[in-house]
Short mmCIF file of C-alpha atoms in Angstrom, two decimals:
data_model
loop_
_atom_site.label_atom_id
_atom_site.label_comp_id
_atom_site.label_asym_id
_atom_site.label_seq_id
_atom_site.Cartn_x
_atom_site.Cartn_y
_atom_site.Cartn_z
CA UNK D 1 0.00 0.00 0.00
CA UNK D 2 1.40 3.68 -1.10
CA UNK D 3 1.71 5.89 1.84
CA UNK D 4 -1.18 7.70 0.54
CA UNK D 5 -3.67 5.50 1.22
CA UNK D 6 -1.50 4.45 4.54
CA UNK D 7 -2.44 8.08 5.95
CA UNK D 8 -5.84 7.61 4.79
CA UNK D 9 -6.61 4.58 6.98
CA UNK D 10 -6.68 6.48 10.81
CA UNK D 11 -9.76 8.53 8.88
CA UNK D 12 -11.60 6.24 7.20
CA UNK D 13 -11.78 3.56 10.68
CA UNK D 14 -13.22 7.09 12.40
CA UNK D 15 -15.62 6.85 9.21
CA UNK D 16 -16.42 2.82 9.56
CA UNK D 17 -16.51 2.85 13.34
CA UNK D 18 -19.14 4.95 14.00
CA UNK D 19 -21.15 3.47 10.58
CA UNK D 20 -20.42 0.33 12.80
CA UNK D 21 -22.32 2.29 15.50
CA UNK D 22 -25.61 2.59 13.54
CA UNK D 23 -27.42 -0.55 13.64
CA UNK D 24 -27.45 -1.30 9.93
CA UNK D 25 -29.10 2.29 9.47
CA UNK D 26 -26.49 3.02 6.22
CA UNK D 27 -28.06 0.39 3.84
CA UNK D 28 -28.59 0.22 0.27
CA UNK D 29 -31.20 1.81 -1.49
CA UNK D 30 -32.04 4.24 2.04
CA UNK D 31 -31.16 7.82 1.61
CA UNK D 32 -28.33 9.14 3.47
CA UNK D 33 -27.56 12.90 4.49
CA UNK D 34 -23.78 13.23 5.32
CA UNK D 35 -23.28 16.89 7.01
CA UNK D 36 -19.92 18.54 6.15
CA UNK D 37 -17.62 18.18 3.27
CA UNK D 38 -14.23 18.01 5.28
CA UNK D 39 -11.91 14.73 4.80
CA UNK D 40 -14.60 13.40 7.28
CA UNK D 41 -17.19 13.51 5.44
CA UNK D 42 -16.01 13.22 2.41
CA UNK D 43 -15.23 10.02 3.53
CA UNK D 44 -18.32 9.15 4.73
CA UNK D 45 -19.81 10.12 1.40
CA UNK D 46 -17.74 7.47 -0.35
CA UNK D 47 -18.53 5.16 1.90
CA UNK D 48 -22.09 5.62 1.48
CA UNK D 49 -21.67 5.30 -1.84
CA UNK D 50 -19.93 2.17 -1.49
CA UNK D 51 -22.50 0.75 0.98
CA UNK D 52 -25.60 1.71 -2.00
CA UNK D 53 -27.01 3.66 0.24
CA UNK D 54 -29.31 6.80 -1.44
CA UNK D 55 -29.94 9.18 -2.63
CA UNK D 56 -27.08 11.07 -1.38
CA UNK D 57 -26.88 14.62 -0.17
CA UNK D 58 -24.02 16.18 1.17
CA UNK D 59 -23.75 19.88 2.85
CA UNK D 60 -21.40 22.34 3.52
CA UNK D 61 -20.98 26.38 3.99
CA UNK D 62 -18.10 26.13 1.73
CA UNK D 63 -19.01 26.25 -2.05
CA UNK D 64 -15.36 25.33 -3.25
CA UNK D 65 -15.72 21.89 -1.04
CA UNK D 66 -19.20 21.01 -2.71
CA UNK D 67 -18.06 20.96 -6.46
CA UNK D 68 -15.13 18.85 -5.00
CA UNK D 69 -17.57 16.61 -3.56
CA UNK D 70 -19.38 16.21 -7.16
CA UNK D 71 -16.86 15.42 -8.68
CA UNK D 72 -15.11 13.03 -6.03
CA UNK D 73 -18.43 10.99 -5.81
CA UNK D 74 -20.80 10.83 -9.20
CA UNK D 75 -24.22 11.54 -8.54
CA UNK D 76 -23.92 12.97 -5.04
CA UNK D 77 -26.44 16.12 -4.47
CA UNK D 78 -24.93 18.74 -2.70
CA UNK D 79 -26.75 21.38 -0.45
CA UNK D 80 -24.56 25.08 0.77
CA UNK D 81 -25.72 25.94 3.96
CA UNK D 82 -26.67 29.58 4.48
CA UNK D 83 -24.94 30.55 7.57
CA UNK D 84 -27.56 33.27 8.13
CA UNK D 85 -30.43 31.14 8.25
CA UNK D 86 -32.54 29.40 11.18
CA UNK D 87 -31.45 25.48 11.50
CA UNK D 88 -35.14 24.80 10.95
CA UNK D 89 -35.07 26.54 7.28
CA UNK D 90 -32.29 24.69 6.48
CA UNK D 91 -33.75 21.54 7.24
CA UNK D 92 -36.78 21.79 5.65
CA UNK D 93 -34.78 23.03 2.85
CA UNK D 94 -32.47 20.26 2.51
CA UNK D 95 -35.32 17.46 3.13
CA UNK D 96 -37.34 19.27 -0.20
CA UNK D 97 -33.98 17.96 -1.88
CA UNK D 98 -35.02 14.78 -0.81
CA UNK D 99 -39.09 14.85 -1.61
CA UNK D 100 -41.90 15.62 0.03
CA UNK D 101 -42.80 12.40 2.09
CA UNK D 102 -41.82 11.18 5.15
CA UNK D 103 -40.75 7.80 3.84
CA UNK D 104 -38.02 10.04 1.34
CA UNK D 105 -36.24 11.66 4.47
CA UNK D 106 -32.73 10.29 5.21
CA UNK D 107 -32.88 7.00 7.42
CA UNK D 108 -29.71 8.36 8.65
CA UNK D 109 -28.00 11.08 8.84
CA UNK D 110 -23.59 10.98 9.13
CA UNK D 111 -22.75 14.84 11.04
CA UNK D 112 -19.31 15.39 10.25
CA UNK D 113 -18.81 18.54 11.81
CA UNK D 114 -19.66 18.92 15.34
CA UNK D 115 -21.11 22.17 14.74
CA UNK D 116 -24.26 22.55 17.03
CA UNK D 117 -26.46 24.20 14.05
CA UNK D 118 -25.35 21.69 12.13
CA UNK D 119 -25.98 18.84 13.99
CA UNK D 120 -30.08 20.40 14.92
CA UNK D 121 -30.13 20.87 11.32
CA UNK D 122 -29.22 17.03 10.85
CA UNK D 123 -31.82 16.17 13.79
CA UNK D 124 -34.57 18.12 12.12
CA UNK D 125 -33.66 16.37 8.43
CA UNK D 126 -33.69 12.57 9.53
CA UNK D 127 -36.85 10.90 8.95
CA UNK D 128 -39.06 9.54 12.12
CA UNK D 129 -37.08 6.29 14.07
CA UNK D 130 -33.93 7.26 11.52
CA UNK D 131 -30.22 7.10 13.04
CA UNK D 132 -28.42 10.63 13.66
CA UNK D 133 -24.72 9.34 14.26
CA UNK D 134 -22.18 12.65 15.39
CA UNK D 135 -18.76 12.22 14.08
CA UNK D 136 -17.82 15.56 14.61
CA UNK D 137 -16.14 16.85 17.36
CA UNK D 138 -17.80 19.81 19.06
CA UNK D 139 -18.23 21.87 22.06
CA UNK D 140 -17.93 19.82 25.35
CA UNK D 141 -21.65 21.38 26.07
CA UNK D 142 -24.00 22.21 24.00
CA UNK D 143 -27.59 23.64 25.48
CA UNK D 144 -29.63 24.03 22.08
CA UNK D 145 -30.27 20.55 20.84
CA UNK D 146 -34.09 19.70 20.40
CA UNK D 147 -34.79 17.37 23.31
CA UNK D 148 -38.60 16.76 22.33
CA UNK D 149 -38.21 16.54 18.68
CA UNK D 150 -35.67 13.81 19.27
CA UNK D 151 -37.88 12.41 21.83
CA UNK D 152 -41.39 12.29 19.68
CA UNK D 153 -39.78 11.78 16.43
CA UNK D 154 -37.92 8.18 17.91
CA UNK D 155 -34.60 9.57 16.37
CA UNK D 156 -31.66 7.66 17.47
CA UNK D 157 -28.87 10.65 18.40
CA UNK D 158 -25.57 8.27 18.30
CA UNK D 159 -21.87 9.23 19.10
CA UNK D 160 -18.60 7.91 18.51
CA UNK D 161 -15.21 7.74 19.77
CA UNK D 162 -12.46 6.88 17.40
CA UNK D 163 -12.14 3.48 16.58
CA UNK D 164 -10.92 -0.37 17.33
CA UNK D 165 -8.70 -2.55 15.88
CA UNK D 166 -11.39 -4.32 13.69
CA UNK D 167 -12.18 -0.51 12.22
CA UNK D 168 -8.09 -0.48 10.99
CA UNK D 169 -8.17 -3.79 9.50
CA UNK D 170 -11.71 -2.90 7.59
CA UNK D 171 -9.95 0.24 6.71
CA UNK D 172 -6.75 -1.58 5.08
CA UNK D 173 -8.61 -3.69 3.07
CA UNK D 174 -10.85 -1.49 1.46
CA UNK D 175 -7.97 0.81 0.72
CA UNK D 176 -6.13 -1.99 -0.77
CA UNK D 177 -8.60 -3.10 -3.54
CA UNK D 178 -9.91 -0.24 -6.21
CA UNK D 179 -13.17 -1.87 -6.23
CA UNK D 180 -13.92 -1.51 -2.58
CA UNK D 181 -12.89 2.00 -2.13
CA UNK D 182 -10.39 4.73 -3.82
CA UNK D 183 -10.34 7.88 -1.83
CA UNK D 184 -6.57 9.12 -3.36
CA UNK D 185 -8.39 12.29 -4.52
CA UNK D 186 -8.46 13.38 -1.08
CA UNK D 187 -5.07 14.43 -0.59
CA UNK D 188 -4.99 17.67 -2.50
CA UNK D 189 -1.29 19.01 -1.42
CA UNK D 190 1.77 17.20 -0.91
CA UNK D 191 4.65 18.37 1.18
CA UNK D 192 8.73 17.29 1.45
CA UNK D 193 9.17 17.00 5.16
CA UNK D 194 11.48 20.06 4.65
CA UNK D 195 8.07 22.17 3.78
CA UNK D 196 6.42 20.62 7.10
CA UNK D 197 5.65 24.56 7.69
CA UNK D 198 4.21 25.12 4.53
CA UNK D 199 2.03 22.13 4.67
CA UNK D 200 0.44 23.36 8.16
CA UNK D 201 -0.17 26.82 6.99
CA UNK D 202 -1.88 25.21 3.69
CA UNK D 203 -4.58 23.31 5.89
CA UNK D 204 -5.48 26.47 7.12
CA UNK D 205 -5.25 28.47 4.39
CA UNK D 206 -8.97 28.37 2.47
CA UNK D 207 -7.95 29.67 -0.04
CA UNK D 208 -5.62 26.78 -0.87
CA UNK D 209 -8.92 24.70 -1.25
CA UNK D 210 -6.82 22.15 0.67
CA UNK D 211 -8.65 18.93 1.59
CA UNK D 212 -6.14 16.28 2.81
CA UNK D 213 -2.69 17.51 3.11
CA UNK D 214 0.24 14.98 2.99
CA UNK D 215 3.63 15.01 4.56
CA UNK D 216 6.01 12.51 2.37
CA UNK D 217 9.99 11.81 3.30
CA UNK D 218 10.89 10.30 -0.05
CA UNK D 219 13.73 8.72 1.63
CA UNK D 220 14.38 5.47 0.85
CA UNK D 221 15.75 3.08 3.65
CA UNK D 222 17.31 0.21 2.38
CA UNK D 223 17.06 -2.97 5.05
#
């Protein structure tokens, strides 16, 4: 395996642990909502994908991370999130993207962010007794979440915690077969461990429209 995909394994166990998580919720043919087009989620999206799950919809605030996300995963619907907007509007917004009927919401919904308005907006998308599973690491408190909604709508509000040693193996063999699961696209920017600087300021640069940023020593160690 190249040591692109070798990065790209301590993400994508994150991603297949907490799917693990979900009870079967991320099934094929069920429409999925993945919140937040980071590595994350972009991540998640392809595994959704891979899993048959959809339709798929995918949001962000960022425009420039969208279009990558159409283009990284064929079909994919993507939704910008107006910053300036209630989480409610948003919600019903995004769930008009999936149709008008209960039985079209998202059965579950992957939050990516950890953002609280994001993660009500996810709440308020997923359909009644659907799966709400937060991969996103937020605030250690947050005070605004809809207690009763979740309550009287059955929704299953999940969390996660990294990942086991099953999640890495999963994660190396997907990697290592095309068919399962190619996610190379993801790293945007590679680095010479001489540039380790550059590469940091690039992740947090937006305007690099950096996704995954790789550190490489191209030395070669002979044994």
């Amino acid at each position: 395996m190249s040591f692109t995909r070798g990065a790209l394994v301590e993400p994508l166990a994150v991603v297949l642990h907490a799917i693990s998580l979900c009870n079967g919720a991320l099934a094929i043919g069920r429409p999925a909502l993945i919140c937040g087009a980071g590595p994350i989620g972009l991540i998640a999206l392809a595994v959704a994908k891979a899993s048959g799950a959809w339709p798929l919809v995918i949001t962000d605030v960022d425009s420039g991370r969208l279009e990558f996300a159409k283009a990284f995963v064929q079909g994919v619907s993507t939704f910008q999130i107006d910053p300036t907007a209630s989480s409610s509007q948003v919600a019903d917004a995004i769930r008009h993207t999936f149709g008008q009927e209960e039985e079209t919401a998202p059965s579950i919904v992957l939050e990516c962010t950890g953002v609280e308005s994001s993660i009500i907006t996810g709440v308020r998308c997923c359909r009644r007794s659907g799966t709400v599973m937060v991969i996103g690491v937020g605030l250690e408190t947050m005070n605004n979440l809809p207690f009763m909604h979740i309550s009287l709508a059955e929704i299953n509000l999940r969390f996660t915690n990294r990942y086991t040693r099953v999640d890495w193996v999963a994660g190396i063999n997907a990697l290592a077969n095309n068919n399962v699961l190619n996610l190379d696209k993801l790293v945007t920017h590679t680095f010479p461990l001489e540039q380790a600087l550059e590469a940091m300021q690039t992740c947090t640069d937006r305007s690099s429209k950096s996704i995954k940023v790789q550190i490489v020593d191209d030395t070669v160690i002979e044994l």
